[in-house]
mmCIF file with all atom_site columns, C-alpha atoms in Angstrom:
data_model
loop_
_atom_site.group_PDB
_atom_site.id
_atom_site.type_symbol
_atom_site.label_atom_id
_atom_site.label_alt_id
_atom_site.label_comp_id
_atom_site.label_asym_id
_atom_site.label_entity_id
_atom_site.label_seq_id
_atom_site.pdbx_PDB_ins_code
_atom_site.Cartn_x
_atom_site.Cartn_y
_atom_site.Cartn_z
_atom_site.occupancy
_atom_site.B_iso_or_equiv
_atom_site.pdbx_formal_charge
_atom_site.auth_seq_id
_atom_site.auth_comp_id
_atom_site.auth_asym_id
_atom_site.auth_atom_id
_atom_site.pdbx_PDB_model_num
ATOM 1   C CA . UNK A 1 1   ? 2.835   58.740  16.724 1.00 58.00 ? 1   UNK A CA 1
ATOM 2   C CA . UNK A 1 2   ? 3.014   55.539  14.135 1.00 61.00 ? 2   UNK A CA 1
ATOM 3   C CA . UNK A 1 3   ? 2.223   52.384  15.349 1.00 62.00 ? 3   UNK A CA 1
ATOM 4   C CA . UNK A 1 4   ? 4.505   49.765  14.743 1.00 64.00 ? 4   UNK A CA 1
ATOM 5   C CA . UNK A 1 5   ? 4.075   47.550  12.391 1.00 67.00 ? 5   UNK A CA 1
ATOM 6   C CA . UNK A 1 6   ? 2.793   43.601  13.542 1.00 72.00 ? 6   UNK A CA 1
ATOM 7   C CA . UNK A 1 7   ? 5.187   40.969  12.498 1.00 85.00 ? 7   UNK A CA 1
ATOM 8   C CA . UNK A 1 8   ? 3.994   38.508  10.807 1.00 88.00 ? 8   UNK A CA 1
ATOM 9   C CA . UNK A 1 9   ? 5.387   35.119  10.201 1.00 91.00 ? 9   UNK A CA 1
ATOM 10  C CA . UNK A 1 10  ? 4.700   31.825  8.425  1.00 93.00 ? 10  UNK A CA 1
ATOM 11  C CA . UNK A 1 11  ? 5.840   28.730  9.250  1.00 88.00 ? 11  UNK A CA 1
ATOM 12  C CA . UNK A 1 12  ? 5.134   25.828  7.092  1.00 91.00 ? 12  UNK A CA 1
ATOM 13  C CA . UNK A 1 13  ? 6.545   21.830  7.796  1.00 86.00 ? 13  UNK A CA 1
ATOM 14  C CA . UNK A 1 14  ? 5.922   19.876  4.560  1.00 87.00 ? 14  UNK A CA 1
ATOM 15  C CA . UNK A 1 15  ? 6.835   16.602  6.379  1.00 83.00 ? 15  UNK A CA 1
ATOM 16  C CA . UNK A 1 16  ? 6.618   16.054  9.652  1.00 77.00 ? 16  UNK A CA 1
ATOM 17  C CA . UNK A 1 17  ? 9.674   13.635  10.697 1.00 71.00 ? 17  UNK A CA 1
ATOM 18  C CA . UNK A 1 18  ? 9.699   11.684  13.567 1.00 68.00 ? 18  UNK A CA 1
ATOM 19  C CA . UNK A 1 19  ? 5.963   10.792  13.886 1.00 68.00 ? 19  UNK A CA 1
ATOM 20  C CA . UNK A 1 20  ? 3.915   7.446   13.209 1.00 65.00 ? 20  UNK A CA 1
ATOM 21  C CA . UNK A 1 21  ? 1.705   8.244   9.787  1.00 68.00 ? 21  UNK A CA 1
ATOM 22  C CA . UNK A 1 22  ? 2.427   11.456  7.369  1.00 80.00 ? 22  UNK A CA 1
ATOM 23  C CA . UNK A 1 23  ? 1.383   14.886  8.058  1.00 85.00 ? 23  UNK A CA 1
ATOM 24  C CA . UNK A 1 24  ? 2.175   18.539  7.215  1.00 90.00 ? 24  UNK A CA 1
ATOM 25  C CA . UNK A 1 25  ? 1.801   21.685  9.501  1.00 90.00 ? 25  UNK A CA 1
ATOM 26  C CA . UNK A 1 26  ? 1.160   25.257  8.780  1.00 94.00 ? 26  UNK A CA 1
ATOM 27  C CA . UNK A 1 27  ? 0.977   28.070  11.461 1.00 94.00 ? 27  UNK A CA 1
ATOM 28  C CA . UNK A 1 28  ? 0.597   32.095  10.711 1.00 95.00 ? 28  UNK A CA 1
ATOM 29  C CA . UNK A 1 29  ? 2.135   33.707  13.676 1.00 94.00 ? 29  UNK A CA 1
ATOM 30  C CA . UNK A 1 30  ? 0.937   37.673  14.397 1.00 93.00 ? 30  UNK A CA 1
ATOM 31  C CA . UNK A 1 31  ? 3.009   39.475  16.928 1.00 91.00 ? 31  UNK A CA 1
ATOM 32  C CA . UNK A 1 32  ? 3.567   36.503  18.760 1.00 89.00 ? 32  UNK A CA 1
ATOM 33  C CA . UNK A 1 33  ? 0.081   34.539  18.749 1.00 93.00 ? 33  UNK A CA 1
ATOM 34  C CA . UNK A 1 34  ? -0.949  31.733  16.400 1.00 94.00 ? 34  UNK A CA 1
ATOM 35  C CA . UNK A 1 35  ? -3.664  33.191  14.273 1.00 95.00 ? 35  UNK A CA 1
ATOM 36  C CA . UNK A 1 36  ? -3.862  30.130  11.936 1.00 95.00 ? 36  UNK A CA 1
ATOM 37  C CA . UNK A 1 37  ? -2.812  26.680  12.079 1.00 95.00 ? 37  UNK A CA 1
ATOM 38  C CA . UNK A 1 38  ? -3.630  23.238  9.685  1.00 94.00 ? 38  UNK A CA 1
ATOM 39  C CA . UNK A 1 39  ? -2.713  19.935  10.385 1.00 90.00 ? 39  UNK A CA 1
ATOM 40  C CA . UNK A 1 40  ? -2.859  18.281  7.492  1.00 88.00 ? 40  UNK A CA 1
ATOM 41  C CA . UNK A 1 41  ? -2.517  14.400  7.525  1.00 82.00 ? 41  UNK A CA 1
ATOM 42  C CA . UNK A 1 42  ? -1.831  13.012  4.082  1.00 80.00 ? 42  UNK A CA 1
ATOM 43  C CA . UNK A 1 43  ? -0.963  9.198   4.592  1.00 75.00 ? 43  UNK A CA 1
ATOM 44  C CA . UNK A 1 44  ? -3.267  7.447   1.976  1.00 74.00 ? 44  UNK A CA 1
ATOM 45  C CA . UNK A 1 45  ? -5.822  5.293   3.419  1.00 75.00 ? 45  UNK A CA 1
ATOM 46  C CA . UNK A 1 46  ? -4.803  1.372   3.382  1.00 76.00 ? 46  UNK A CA 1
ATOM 47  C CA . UNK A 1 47  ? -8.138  -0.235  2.419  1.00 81.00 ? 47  UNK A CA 1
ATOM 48  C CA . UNK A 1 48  ? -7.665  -3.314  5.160  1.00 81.00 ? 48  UNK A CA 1
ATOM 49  C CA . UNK A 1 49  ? -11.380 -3.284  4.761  1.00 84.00 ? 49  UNK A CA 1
ATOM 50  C CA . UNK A 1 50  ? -11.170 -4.769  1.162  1.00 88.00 ? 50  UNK A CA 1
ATOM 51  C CA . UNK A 1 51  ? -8.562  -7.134  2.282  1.00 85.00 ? 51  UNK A CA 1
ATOM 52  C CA . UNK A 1 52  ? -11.139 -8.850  4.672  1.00 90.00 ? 52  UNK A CA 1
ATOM 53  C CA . UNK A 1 53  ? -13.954 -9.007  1.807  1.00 91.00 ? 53  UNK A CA 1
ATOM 54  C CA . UNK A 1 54  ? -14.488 -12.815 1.734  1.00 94.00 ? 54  UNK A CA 1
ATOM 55  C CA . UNK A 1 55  ? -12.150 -14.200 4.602  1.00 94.00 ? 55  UNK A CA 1
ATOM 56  C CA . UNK A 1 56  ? -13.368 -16.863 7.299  1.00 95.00 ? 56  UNK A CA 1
ATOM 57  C CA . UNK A 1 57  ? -14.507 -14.931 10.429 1.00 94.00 ? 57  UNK A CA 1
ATOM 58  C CA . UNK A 1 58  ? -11.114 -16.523 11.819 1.00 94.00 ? 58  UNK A CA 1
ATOM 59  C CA . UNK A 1 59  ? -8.600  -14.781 9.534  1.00 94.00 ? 59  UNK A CA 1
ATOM 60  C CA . UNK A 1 60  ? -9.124  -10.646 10.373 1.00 93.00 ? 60  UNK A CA 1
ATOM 61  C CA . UNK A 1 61  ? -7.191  -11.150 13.969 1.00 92.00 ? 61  UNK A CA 1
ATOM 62  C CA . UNK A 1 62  ? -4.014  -12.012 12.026 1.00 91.00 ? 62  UNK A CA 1
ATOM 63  C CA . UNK A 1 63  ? -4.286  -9.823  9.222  1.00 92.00 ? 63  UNK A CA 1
ATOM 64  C CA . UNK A 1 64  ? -5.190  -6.613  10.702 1.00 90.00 ? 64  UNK A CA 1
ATOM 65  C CA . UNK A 1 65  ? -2.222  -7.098  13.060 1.00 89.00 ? 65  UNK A CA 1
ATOM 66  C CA . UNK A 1 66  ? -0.078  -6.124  9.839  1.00 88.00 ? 66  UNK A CA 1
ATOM 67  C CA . UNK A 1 67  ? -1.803  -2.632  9.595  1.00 85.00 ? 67  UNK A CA 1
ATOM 68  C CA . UNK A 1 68  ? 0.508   -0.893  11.670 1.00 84.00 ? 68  UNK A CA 1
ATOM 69  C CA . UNK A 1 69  ? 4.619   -2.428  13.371 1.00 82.00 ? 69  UNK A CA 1
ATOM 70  C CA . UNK A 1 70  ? 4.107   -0.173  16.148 1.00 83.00 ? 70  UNK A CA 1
ATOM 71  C CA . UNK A 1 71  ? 1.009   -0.598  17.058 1.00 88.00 ? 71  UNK A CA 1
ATOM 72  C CA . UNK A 1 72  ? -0.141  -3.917  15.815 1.00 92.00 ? 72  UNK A CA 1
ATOM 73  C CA . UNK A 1 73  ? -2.461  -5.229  19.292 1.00 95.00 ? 73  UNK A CA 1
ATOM 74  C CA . UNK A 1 74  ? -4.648  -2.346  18.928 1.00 93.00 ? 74  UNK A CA 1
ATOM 75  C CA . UNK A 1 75  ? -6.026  -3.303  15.506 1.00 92.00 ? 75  UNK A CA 1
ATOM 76  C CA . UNK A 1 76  ? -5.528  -7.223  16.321 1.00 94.00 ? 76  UNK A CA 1
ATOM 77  C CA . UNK A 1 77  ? -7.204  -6.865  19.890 1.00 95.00 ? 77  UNK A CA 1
ATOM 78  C CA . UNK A 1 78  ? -10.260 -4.279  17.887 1.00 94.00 ? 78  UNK A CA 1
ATOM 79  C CA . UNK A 1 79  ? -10.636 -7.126  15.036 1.00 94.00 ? 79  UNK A CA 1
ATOM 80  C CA . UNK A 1 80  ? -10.905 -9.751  17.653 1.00 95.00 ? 80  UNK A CA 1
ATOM 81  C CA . UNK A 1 81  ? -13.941 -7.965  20.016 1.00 95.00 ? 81  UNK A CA 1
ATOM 82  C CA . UNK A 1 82  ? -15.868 -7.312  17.037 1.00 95.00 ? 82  UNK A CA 1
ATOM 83  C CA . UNK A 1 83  ? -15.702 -11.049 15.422 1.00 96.00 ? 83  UNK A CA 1
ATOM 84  C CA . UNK A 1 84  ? -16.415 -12.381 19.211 1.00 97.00 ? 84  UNK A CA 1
ATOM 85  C CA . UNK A 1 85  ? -18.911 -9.610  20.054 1.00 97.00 ? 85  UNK A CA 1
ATOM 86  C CA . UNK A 1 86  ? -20.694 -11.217 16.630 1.00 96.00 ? 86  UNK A CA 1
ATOM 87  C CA . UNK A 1 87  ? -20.568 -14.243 17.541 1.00 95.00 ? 87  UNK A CA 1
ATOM 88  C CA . UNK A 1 88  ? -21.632 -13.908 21.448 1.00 96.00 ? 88  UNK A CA 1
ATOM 89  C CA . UNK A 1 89  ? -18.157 -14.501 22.632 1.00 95.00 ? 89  UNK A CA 1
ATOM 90  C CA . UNK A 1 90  ? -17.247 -13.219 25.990 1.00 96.00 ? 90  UNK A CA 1
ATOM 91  C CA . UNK A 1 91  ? -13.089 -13.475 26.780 1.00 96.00 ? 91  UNK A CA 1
ATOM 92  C CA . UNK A 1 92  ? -13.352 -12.493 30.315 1.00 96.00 ? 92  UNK A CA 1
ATOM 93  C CA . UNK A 1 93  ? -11.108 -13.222 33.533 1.00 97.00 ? 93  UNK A CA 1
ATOM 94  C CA . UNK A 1 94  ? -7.214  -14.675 33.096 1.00 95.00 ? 94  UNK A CA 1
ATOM 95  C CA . UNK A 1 95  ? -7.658  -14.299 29.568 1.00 96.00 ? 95  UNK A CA 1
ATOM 96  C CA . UNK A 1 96  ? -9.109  -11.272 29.823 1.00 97.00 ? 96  UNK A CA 1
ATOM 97  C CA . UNK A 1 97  ? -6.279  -10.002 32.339 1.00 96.00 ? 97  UNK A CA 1
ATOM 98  C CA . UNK A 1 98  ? -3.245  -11.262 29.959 1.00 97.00 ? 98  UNK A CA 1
ATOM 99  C CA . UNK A 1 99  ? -5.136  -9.487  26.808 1.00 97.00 ? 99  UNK A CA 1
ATOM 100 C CA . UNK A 1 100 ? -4.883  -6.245  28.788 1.00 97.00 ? 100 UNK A CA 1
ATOM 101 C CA . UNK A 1 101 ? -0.975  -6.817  29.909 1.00 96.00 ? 101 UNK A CA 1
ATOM 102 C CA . UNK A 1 102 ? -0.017  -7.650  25.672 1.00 97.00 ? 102 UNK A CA 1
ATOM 103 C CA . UNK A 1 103 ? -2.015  -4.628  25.279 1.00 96.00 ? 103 UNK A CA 1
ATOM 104 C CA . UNK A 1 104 ? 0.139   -2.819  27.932 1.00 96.00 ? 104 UNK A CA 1
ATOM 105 C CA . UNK A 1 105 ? 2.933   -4.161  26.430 1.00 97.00 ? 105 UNK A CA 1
ATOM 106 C CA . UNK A 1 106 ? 2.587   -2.205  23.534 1.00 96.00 ? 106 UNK A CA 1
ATOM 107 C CA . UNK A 1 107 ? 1.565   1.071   25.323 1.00 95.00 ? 107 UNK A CA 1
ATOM 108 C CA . UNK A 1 108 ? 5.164   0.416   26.889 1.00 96.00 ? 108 UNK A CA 1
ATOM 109 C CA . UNK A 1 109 ? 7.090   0.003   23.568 1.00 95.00 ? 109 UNK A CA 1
ATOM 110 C CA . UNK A 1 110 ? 5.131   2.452   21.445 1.00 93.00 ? 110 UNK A CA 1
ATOM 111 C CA . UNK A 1 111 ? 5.351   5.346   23.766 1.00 93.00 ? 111 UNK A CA 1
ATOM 112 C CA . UNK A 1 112 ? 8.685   4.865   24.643 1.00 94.00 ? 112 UNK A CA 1
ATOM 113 C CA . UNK A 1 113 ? 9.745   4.553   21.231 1.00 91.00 ? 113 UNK A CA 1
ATOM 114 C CA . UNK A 1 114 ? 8.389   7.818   20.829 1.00 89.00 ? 114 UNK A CA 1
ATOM 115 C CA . UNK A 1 115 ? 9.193   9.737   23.649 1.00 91.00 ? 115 UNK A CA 1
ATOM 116 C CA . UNK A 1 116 ? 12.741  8.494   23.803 1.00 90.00 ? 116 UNK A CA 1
ATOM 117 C CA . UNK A 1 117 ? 13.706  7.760   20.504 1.00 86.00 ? 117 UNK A CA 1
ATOM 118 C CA . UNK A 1 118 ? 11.516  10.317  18.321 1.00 87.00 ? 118 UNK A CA 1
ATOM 119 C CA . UNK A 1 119 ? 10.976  13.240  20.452 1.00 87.00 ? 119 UNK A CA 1
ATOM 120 C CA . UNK A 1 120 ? 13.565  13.571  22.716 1.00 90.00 ? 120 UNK A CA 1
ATOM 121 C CA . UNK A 1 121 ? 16.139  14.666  20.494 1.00 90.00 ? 121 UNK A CA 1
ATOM 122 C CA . UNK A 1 122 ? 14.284  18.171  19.382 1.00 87.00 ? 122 UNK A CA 1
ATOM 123 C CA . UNK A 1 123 ? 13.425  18.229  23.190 1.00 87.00 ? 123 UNK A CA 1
ATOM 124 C CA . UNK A 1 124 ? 17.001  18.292  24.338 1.00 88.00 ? 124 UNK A CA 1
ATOM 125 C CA . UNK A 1 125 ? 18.405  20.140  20.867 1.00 90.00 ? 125 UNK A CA 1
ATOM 126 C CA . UNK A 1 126 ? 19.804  17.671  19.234 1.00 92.00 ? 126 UNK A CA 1
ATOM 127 C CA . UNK A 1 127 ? 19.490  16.531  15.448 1.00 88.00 ? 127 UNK A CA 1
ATOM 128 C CA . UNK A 1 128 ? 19.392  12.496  16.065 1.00 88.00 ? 128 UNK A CA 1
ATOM 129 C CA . UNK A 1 129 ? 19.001  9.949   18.847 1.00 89.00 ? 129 UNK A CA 1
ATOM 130 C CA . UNK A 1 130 ? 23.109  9.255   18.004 1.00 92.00 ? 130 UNK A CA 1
ATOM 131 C CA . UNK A 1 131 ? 23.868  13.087  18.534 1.00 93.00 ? 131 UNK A CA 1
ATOM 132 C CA . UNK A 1 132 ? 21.985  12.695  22.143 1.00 93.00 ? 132 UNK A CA 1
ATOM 133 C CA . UNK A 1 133 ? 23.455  9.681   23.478 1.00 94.00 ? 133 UNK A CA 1
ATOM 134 C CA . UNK A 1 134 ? 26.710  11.310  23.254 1.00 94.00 ? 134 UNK A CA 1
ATOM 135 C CA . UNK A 1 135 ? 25.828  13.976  25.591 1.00 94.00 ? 135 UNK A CA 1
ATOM 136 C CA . UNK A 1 136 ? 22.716  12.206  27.584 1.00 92.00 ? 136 UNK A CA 1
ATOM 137 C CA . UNK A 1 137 ? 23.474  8.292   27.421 1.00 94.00 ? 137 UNK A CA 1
ATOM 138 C CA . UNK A 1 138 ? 21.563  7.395   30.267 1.00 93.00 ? 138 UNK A CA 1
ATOM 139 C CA . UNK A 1 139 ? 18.084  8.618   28.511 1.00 91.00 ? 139 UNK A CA 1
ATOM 140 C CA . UNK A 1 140 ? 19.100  6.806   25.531 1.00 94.00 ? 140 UNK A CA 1
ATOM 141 C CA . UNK A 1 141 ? 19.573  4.130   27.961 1.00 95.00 ? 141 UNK A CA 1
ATOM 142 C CA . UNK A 1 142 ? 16.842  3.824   29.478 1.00 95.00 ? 142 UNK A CA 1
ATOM 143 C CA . UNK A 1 143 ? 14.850  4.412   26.586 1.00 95.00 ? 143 UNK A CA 1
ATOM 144 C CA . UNK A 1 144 ? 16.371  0.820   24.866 1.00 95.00 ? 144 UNK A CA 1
ATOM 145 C CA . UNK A 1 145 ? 15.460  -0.609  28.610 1.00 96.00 ? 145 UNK A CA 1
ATOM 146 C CA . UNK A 1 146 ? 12.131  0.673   28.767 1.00 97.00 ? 146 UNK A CA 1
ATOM 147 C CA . UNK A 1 147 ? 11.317  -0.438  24.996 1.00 96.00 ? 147 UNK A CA 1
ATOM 148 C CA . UNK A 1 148 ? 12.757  -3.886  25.389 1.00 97.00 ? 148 UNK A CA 1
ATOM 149 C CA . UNK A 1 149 ? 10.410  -4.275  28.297 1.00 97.00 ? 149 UNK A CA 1
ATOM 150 C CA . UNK A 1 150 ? 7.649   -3.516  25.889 1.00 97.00 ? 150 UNK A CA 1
ATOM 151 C CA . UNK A 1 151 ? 8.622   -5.934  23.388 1.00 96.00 ? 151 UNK A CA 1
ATOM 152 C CA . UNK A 1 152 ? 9.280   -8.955  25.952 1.00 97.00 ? 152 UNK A CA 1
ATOM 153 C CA . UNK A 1 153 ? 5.848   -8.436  26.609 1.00 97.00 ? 153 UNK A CA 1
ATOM 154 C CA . UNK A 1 154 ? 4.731   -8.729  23.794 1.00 96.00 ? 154 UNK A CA 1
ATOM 155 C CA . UNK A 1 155 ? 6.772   -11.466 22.416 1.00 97.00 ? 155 UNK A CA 1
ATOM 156 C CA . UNK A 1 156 ? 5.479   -13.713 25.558 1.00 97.00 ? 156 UNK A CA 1
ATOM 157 C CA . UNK A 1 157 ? 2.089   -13.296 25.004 1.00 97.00 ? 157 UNK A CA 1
ATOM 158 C CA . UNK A 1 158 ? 1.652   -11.984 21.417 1.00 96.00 ? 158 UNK A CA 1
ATOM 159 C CA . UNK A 1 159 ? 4.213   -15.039 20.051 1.00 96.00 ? 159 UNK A CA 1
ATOM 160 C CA . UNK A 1 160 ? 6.680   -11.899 19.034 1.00 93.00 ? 160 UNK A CA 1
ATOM 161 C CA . UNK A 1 161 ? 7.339   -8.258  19.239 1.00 91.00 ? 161 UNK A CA 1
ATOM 162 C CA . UNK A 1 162 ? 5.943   -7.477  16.094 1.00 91.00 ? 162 UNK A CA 1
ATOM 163 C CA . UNK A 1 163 ? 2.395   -8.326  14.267 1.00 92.00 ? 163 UNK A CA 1
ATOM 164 C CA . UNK A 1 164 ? 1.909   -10.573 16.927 1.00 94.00 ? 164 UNK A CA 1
ATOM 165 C CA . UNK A 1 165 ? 1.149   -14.253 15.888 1.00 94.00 ? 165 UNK A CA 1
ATOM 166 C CA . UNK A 1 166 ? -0.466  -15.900 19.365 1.00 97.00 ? 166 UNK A CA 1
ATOM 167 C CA . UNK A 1 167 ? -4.019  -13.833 19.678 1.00 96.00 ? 167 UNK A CA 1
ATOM 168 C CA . UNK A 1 168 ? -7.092  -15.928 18.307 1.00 95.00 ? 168 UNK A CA 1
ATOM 169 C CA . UNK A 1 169 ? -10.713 -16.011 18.684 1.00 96.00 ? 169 UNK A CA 1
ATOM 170 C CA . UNK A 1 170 ? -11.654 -16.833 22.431 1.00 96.00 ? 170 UNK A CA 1
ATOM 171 C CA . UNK A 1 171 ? -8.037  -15.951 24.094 1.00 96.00 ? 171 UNK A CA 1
ATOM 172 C CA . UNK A 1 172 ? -4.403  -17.346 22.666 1.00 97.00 ? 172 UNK A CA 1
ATOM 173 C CA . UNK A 1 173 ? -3.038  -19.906 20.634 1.00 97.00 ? 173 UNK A CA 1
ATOM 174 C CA . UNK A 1 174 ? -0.881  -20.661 23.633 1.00 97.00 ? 174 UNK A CA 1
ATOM 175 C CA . UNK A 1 175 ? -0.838  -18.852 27.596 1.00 96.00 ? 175 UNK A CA 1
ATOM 176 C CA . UNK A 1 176 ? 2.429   -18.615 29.214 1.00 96.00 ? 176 UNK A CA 1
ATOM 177 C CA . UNK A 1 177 ? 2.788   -20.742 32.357 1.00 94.00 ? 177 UNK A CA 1
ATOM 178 C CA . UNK A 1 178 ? 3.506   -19.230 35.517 1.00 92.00 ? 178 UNK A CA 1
ATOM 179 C CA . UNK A 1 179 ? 7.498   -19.780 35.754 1.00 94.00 ? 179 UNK A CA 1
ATOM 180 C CA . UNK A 1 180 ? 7.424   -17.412 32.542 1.00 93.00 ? 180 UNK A CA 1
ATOM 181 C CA . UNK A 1 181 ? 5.726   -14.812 33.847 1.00 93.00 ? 181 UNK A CA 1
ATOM 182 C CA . UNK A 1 182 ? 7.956   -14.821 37.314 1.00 92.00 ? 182 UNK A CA 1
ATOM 183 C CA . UNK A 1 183 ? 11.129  -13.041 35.576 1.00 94.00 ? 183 UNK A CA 1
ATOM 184 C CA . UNK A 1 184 ? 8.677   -10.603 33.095 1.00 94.00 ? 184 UNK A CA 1
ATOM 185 C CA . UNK A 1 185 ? 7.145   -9.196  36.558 1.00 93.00 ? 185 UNK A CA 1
ATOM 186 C CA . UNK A 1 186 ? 10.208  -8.772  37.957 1.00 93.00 ? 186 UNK A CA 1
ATOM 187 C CA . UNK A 1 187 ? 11.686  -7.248  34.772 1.00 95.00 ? 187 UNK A CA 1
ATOM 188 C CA . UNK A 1 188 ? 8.321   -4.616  34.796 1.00 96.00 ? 188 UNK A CA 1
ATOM 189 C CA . UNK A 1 189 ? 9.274   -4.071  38.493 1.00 96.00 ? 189 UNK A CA 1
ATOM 190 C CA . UNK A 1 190 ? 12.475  -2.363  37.221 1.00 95.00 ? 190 UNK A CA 1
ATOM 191 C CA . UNK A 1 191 ? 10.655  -0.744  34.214 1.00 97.00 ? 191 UNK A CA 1
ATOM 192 C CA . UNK A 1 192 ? 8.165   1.337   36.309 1.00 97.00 ? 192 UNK A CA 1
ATOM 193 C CA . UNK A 1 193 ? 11.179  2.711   38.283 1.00 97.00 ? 193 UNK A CA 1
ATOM 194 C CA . UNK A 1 194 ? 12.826  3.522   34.801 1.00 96.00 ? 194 UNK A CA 1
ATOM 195 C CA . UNK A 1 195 ? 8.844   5.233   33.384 1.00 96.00 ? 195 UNK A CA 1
ATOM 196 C CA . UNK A 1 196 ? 9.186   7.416   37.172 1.00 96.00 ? 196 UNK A CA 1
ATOM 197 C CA . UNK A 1 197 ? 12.542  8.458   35.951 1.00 95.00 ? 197 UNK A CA 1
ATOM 198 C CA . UNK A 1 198 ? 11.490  9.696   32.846 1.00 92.00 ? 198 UNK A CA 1
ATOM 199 C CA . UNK A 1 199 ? 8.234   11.556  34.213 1.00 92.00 ? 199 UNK A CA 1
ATOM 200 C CA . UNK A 1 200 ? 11.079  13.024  36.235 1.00 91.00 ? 200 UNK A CA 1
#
């Protein structure tokens, strides 16, 4: 008696769509197991390095901020430790505590973006985040809720939602006062119970 034959099967993505940076995947499938897989991640490097040659020790928190719209605190907030760490700068306490929340702000917009708006579609088989919110509005919904939240966030205490203008050297060009954060606590309040949601 013959055995049958495996099946064998190759699947290859030139471009990945729907992902932050460029990338291709390749996976050989045997009778149902992935035998070989490569990730290959093609975005060119951006050389922010060479833009810094030369620059006051001031100007890296605002220019690295431009490396990425998504994810601009990261590389502002990474640019800022290492100038203060060289210079024996310690940003600790209030300032400190309202670094972390801009930083949380972006967490909130840059995940949702991509869990609501990128992903969700192949999750729930649809082509485009306009073919979903005809059939599952209130995801869309609360996706456009749960990002917004992210960008108030940031626009309070980064100076706006995107490359952030407000970080400097030591803490912030400007802190909010305490009557502006009242309604953004309130407005997270509702945005956790929208993030539970989701995990559900």
């Amino acid at each position: 008696m013959t055995e049958p034959a495996a099946e064998s099967r190759v699947l290859r993505i030139p471009a990945l769509s729907r992902v932050e940076g460029e990338a291709a995947l390749y996976l050989r499938i045997l009778d149902g197991t992935v035998t070989e897989s490569r990730l290959r991640i093609y975005e060119p490097p951006r050389f922010f390095e060479a833009f810094l040659r030369g620059r006051a020790h001031t100007e890296p928190v605002d220019i690295t901020s431009r490396i990425c719209g998504i994810c601009p605190v990261a590389y502002q907030l990474s640019a800022c430790r290492a100038v203060e760490d060289a210079c024996g700068v310690v940003v600790d306490g209030q300032l400190a505590s309202l670094r972390r929340l801009l930083y949380c702000g972006e967490w909130i917009e840059s995940q949702t973006l991509h869990i609501h708006l990128l992903h969700a579609p192949d999750f729930l088989g649809h082509d485009n985040l306009i073919d979903m919110a005809r059939t599952h509005r209130e995801h869309v919904e609360r996706g456009l809720r749960l990002k917004q939240t992210g960008n108030v966030v940031m626009e309070l205490l980064g100076g706006r939602a995107i490359h952030p203008i407000n970080v400097r050297l030591g803490g912030f060009h400007r802190t909010p006062t305490r009557s502006e954060l009242g309604p953004l606590a309130e407005r997270l309040r509702v945005a956790l119970d929208d993030a539970w949601d989701t995990v559900r």
